[in-house]
Amino acid sequence: MASAGSIFSSAKDMATFGRAVLSSTFVDPAVTRRWLKPVAHTSSLQHSVGAPWEIYSFLTPRRVDLYTKAGDFGMYSSSIALSPDHNAGFTVLVAGGNSHTVASAIGEIVADIMLPAFDEVARSQALERFGGTYALMNGSSNFSITISADDGAGLVVSEWTSNSVDMIESLMGLQGVT
């Protein structure tokens, strides 16, 4: 199999390829979804194998999988990393001695910085789109739910009233939580 470096001549080419994969430009969306799934897992919970991907899992605080492909040619190394969860990715091109190790280290640093930022942007967009209080007043009954964000990875139901009963308090009581 040819290395990523022998197929692509620039980071721009690799980025174009990554966008095409994420947007299903090359193949049908169902094929892309099947393509972006692990084929096998390794003994490490942070590494899986796809076809043709190496899949690395990061906790950001939730698990996020990066689908990567790396290649070397002499003193040149390249890698592409795609995050289907965020519809984003990045490429790394390195030349010189020990280029594979340097490319891997740079990719990991970029992932450690970018994945939490991608999650924060997604959380903010979801809050803007779905956050708020949804209510229905029907005579003496009160039905409402409030969706907000906390310090976690997504949105939460912070208030929920059904037929004038606080459902969160009721659920906590049923589970013995004070």
JSON list of C-alpha atoms in Angstrom, two decimals, residues 23-130:
[
{"chain": "A", "resi": 23, "resn": "SER", "atom": "CA", "xyz": [-18.85, 14.85, 3.71]},
{"chain": "A", "resi": 24, "resn": "SER", "atom": "CA", "xyz": [-19.22, 11.49, 1.86]},
{"chain": "A", "resi": 25, "resn": "THR", "atom": "CA", "xyz": [-18.09, 13.02, -1.45]},
{"chain": "A", "resi": 26, "resn": "PHE", "atom": "CA", "xyz": [-16.26, 9.84, -2.54]},
{"chain": "A", "resi": 27, "resn": "VAL", "atom": "CA", "xyz": [-18.81, 7.21, -1.60]},
{"chain": "A", "resi": 28, "resn": "ASP", "atom": "CA", "xyz": [-22.39, 6.89, -0.42]},
{"chain": "A", "resi": 29, "resn": "PRO", "atom": "CA", "xyz": [-22.99, 8.14, 3.17]},
{"chain": "A", "resi": 30, "resn": "ALA", "atom": "CA", "xyz": [-23.88, 4.60, 4.32]},
{"chain": "A", "resi": 31, "resn": "VAL", "atom": "CA", "xyz": [-20.53, 3.34, 3.04]},
{"chain": "A", "resi": 32, "resn": "THR", "atom": "CA", "xyz": [-18.74, 6.25, 4.74]},
{"chain": "A", "resi": 33, "resn": "ARG", "atom": "CA", "xyz": [-20.45, 5.45, 8.06]},
{"chain": "A", "resi": 34, "resn": "ARG", "atom": "CA", "xyz": [-19.44, 1.80, 7.72]},
{"chain": "A", "resi": 35, "resn": "TRP", "atom": "CA", "xyz": [-15.91, 2.87, 6.76]},
{"chain": "A", "resi": 36, "resn": "LEU", "atom": "CA", "xyz": [-15.61, 5.06, 9.87]},
{"chain": "A", "resi": 37, "resn": "LYS", "atom": "CA", "xyz": [-16.19, 2.24, 12.35]},
{"chain": "A", "resi": 38, "resn": "PRO", "atom": "CA", "xyz": [-13.67, 0.03, 14.15]},
{"chain": "A", "resi": 39, "resn": "VAL", "atom": "CA", "xyz": [-13.08, -3.39, 12.61]},
{"chain": "A", "resi": 40, "resn": "ALA", "atom": "CA", "xyz": [-11.18, -4.76, 15.63]},
{"chain": "A", "resi": 41, "resn": "HIS", "atom": "CA", "xyz": [-10.06, -3.60, 19.04]},
{"chain": "A", "resi": 42, "resn": "THR", "atom": "CA", "xyz": [-6.63, -4.06, 20.54]},
{"chain": "A", "resi": 43, "resn": "SER", "atom": "CA", "xyz": [-5.72, -4.95, 24.10]},
{"chain": "A", "resi": 44, "resn": "SER", "atom": "CA", "xyz": [-5.55, -1.20, 24.77]},
{"chain": "A", "resi": 45, "resn": "LEU", "atom": "CA", "xyz": [-8.82, 0.64, 25.35]},
{"chain": "A", "resi": 46, "resn": "GLN", "atom": "CA", "xyz": [-7.32, 3.63, 23.53]},
{"chain": "A", "resi": 47, "resn": "HIS", "atom": "CA", "xyz": [-6.47, 1.90, 20.23]},
{"chain": "A", "resi": 48, "resn": "SER", "atom": "CA", "xyz": [-8.64, 0.22, 17.63]},
{"chain": "A", "resi": 49, "resn": "VAL", "atom": "CA", "xyz": [-8.17, -0.78, 14.04]},
{"chain": "A", "resi": 50, "resn": "GLY", "atom": "CA", "xyz": [-10.35, 0.26, 11.13]},
{"chain": "A", "resi": 51, "resn": "ALA", "atom": "CA", "xyz": [-10.20, -0.33, 7.41]},
{"chain": "A", "resi": 52, "resn": "PRO", "atom": "CA", "xyz": [-7.86, 1.47, 6.61]},
{"chain": "A", "resi": 53, "resn": "TRP", "atom": "CA", "xyz": [-7.66, 3.50, 9.80]},
{"chain": "A", "resi": 54, "resn": "GLU", "atom": "CA", "xyz": [-5.71, 3.46, 13.02]},
{"chain": "A", "resi": 55, "resn": "ILE", "atom": "CA", "xyz": [-8.24, 4.67, 15.59]},
{"chain": "A", "resi": 56, "resn": "TYR", "atom": "CA", "xyz": [-7.09, 6.49, 18.71]},
{"chain": "A", "resi": 57, "resn": "SER", "atom": "CA", "xyz": [-9.50, 7.26, 21.55]},
{"chain": "A", "resi": 58, "resn": "PHE", "atom": "CA", "xyz": [-9.14, 10.36, 23.70]},
{"chain": "A", "resi": 59, "resn": "LEU", "atom": "CA", "xyz": [-11.07, 11.29, 26.84]},
{"chain": "A", "resi": 60, "resn": "THR", "atom": "CA", "xyz": [-12.11, 14.95, 26.60]},
{"chain": "A", "resi": 61, "resn": "PRO", "atom": "CA", "xyz": [-14.00, 14.28, 29.21]},
{"chain": "A", "resi": 62, "resn": "ARG", "atom": "CA", "xyz": [-16.00, 11.97, 26.95]},
{"chain": "A", "resi": 63, "resn": "ARG", "atom": "CA", "xyz": [-14.51, 9.40, 24.60]},
{"chain": "A", "resi": 64, "resn": "VAL", "atom": "CA", "xyz": [-13.70, 10.82, 21.17]},
{"chain": "A", "resi": 65, "resn": "ASP", "atom": "CA", "xyz": [-12.26, 8.65, 18.41]},
{"chain": "A", "resi": 66, "resn": "LEU", "atom": "CA", "xyz": [-9.77, 10.01, 15.90]},
{"chain": "A", "resi": 67, "resn": "TYR", "atom": "CA", "xyz": [-9.49, 8.08, 12.64]},
{"chain": "A", "resi": 68, "resn": "THR", "atom": "CA", "xyz": [-5.90, 8.44, 11.50]},
{"chain": "A", "resi": 69, "resn": "LYS", "atom": "CA", "xyz": [-3.73, 7.34, 8.63]},
{"chain": "A", "resi": 70, "resn": "ALA", "atom": "CA", "xyz": [0.01, 7.89, 8.62]},
{"chain": "A", "resi": 71, "resn": "GLY", "atom": "CA", "xyz": [2.67, 7.25, 6.02]},
{"chain": "A", "resi": 72, "resn": "ASP", "atom": "CA", "xyz": [6.42, 7.62, 5.64]},
{"chain": "A", "resi": 73, "resn": "PHE", "atom": "CA", "xyz": [8.70, 7.99, 2.66]},
{"chain": "A", "resi": 74, "resn": "GLY", "atom": "CA", "xyz": [12.37, 8.31, 3.48]},
{"chain": "A", "resi": 75, "resn": "MET", "atom": "CA", "xyz": [12.77, 11.27, 5.80]},
{"chain": "A", "resi": 76, "resn": "TYR", "atom": "CA", "xyz": [9.19, 12.49, 5.20]},
{"chain": "A", "resi": 77, "resn": "SER", "atom": "CA", "xyz": [6.18, 11.62, 7.34]},
{"chain": "A", "resi": 78, "resn": "SER", "atom": "CA", "xyz": [2.57, 12.59, 7.02]},
{"chain": "A", "resi": 79, "resn": "SER", "atom": "CA", "xyz": [-0.61, 11.87, 8.88]},
{"chain": "A", "resi": 80, "resn": "ILE", "atom": "CA", "xyz": [-4.24, 12.80, 8.69]},
{"chain": "A", "resi": 81, "resn": "ALA", "atom": "CA", "xyz": [-6.65, 12.64, 11.62]},
{"chain": "A", "resi": 82, "resn": "LEU", "atom": "CA", "xyz": [-10.44, 12.87, 11.28]},
{"chain": "A", "resi": 83, "resn": "SER", "atom": "CA", "xyz": [-13.01, 13.32, 14.03]},
{"chain": "A", "resi": 84, "resn": "PRO", "atom": "CA", "xyz": [-16.41, 12.32, 12.63]},
{"chain": "A", "resi": 85, "resn": "ASP", "atom": "CA", "xyz": [-18.02, 13.46, 15.92]},
{"chain": "A", "resi": 86, "resn": "HIS", "atom": "CA", "xyz": [-16.91, 17.04, 15.19]},
{"chain": "A", "resi": 87, "resn": "ASN", "atom": "CA", "xyz": [-16.84, 16.91, 11.37]},
{"chain": "A", "resi": 88, "resn": "ALA", "atom": "CA", "xyz": [-13.26, 18.18, 11.64]},
{"chain": "A", "resi": 89, "resn": "GLY", "atom": "CA", "xyz": [-9.71, 17.00, 11.32]},
{"chain": "A", "resi": 90, "resn": "PHE", "atom": "CA", "xyz": [-6.10, 17.99, 10.84]},
{"chain": "A", "resi": 91, "resn": "THR", "atom": "CA", "xyz": [-3.01, 16.99, 8.89]},
{"chain": "A", "resi": 92, "resn": "VAL", "atom": "CA", "xyz": [0.64, 16.87, 9.88]},
{"chain": "A", "resi": 93, "resn": "LEU", "atom": "CA", "xyz": [3.56, 16.88, 7.45]},
{"chain": "A", "resi": 94, "resn": "VAL", "atom": "CA", "xyz": [7.12, 16.52, 8.79]},
{"chain": "A", "resi": 95, "resn": "ALA", "atom": "CA", "xyz": [10.52, 16.27, 7.10]},
{"chain": "A", "resi": 96, "resn": "GLY", "atom": "CA", "xyz": [13.86, 15.38, 8.67]},
{"chain": "A", "resi": 97, "resn": "GLY", "atom": "CA", "xyz": [15.40, 12.85, 10.97]},
{"chain": "A", "resi": 98, "resn": "ASN", "atom": "CA", "xyz": [13.03, 10.86, 13.18]},
{"chain": "A", "resi": 99, "resn": "SER", "atom": "CA", "xyz": [10.10, 12.34, 11.24]},
{"chain": "A", "resi": 100, "resn": "HIS", "atom": "CA", "xyz": [7.63, 9.56, 12.11]},
{"chain": "A", "resi": 101, "resn": "THR", "atom": "CA", "xyz": [8.10, 10.03, 15.85]},
{"chain": "A", "resi": 102, "resn": "VAL", "atom": "CA", "xyz": [7.89, 13.83, 15.50]},
{"chain": "A", "resi": 103, "resn": "ALA", "atom": "CA", "xyz": [4.72, 13.60, 13.37]},
{"chain": "A", "resi": 104, "resn": "SER", "atom": "CA", "xyz": [3.11, 11.28, 15.94]},
{"chain": "A", "resi": 105, "resn": "ALA", "atom": "CA", "xyz": [4.02, 13.60, 18.82]},
{"chain": "A", "resi": 106, "resn": "ILE", "atom": "CA", "xyz": [2.70, 16.67, 16.99]},
{"chain": "A", "resi": 107, "resn": "GLY", "atom": "CA", "xyz": [-0.55, 14.85, 16.16]},
{"chain": "A", "resi": 108, "resn": "GLU", "atom": "CA", "xyz": [-1.05, 13.92, 19.79]},
{"chain": "A", "resi": 109, "resn": "ILE", "atom": "CA", "xyz": [-0.37, 17.48, 20.98]},
{"chain": "A", "resi": 110, "resn": "VAL", "atom": "CA", "xyz": [-2.81, 18.91, 18.41]},
{"chain": "A", "resi": 111, "resn": "ALA", "atom": "CA", "xyz": [-5.47, 16.35, 19.42]},
{"chain": "A", "resi": 112, "resn": "ASP", "atom": "CA", "xyz": [-5.01, 17.12, 23.12]},
{"chain": "A", "resi": 113, "resn": "ILE", "atom": "CA", "xyz": [-5.58, 20.82, 22.41]},
{"chain": "A", "resi": 114, "resn": "MET", "atom": "CA", "xyz": [-8.20, 20.69, 19.67]},
{"chain": "A", "resi": 115, "resn": "LEU", "atom": "CA", "xyz": [-10.57, 17.95, 20.82]},
{"chain": "A", "resi": 116, "resn": "PRO", "atom": "CA", "xyz": [-11.61, 19.73, 24.05]},
{"chain": "A", "resi": 117, "resn": "ALA", "atom": "CA", "xyz": [-12.01, 22.95, 22.01]},
{"chain": "A", "resi": 118, "resn": "PHE", "atom": "CA", "xyz": [-14.17, 21.13, 19.43]},
{"chain": "A", "resi": 119, "resn": "ASP", "atom": "CA", "xyz": [-16.30, 19.69, 22.26]},
{"chain": "A", "resi": 120, "resn": "GLU", "atom": "CA", "xyz": [-16.75, 23.14, 23.80]},
{"chain": "A", "resi": 121, "resn": "VAL", "atom": "CA", "xyz": [-17.84, 24.64, 20.48]},
{"chain": "A", "resi": 122, "resn": "ALA", "atom": "CA", "xyz": [-20.29, 21.77, 19.93]},
{"chain": "A", "resi": 123, "resn": "ARG", "atom": "CA", "xyz": [-21.68, 22.17, 23.47]},
{"chain": "A", "resi": 124, "resn": "SER", "atom": "CA", "xyz": [-22.12, 25.93, 22.95]},
{"chain": "A", "resi": 125, "resn": "GLN", "atom": "CA", "xyz": [-23.85, 25.39, 19.62]},
{"chain": "A", "resi": 126, "resn": "ALA", "atom": "CA", "xyz": [-26.15, 22.74, 21.09]},
{"chain": "A", "resi": 127, "resn": "LEU", "atom": "CA", "xyz": [-27.02, 25.01, 24.03]},
{"chain": "A", "resi": 128, "resn": "GLU", "atom": "CA", "xyz": [-27.77, 27.90, 21.67]},
{"chain": "A", "resi": 129, "resn": "ARG", "atom": "CA", "xyz": [-29.93, 25.67, 19.49]},
{"chain": "A", "resi": 130, "resn": "PHE", "atom": "CA", "xyz": [-31.73, 23.53, 22.08]}
]
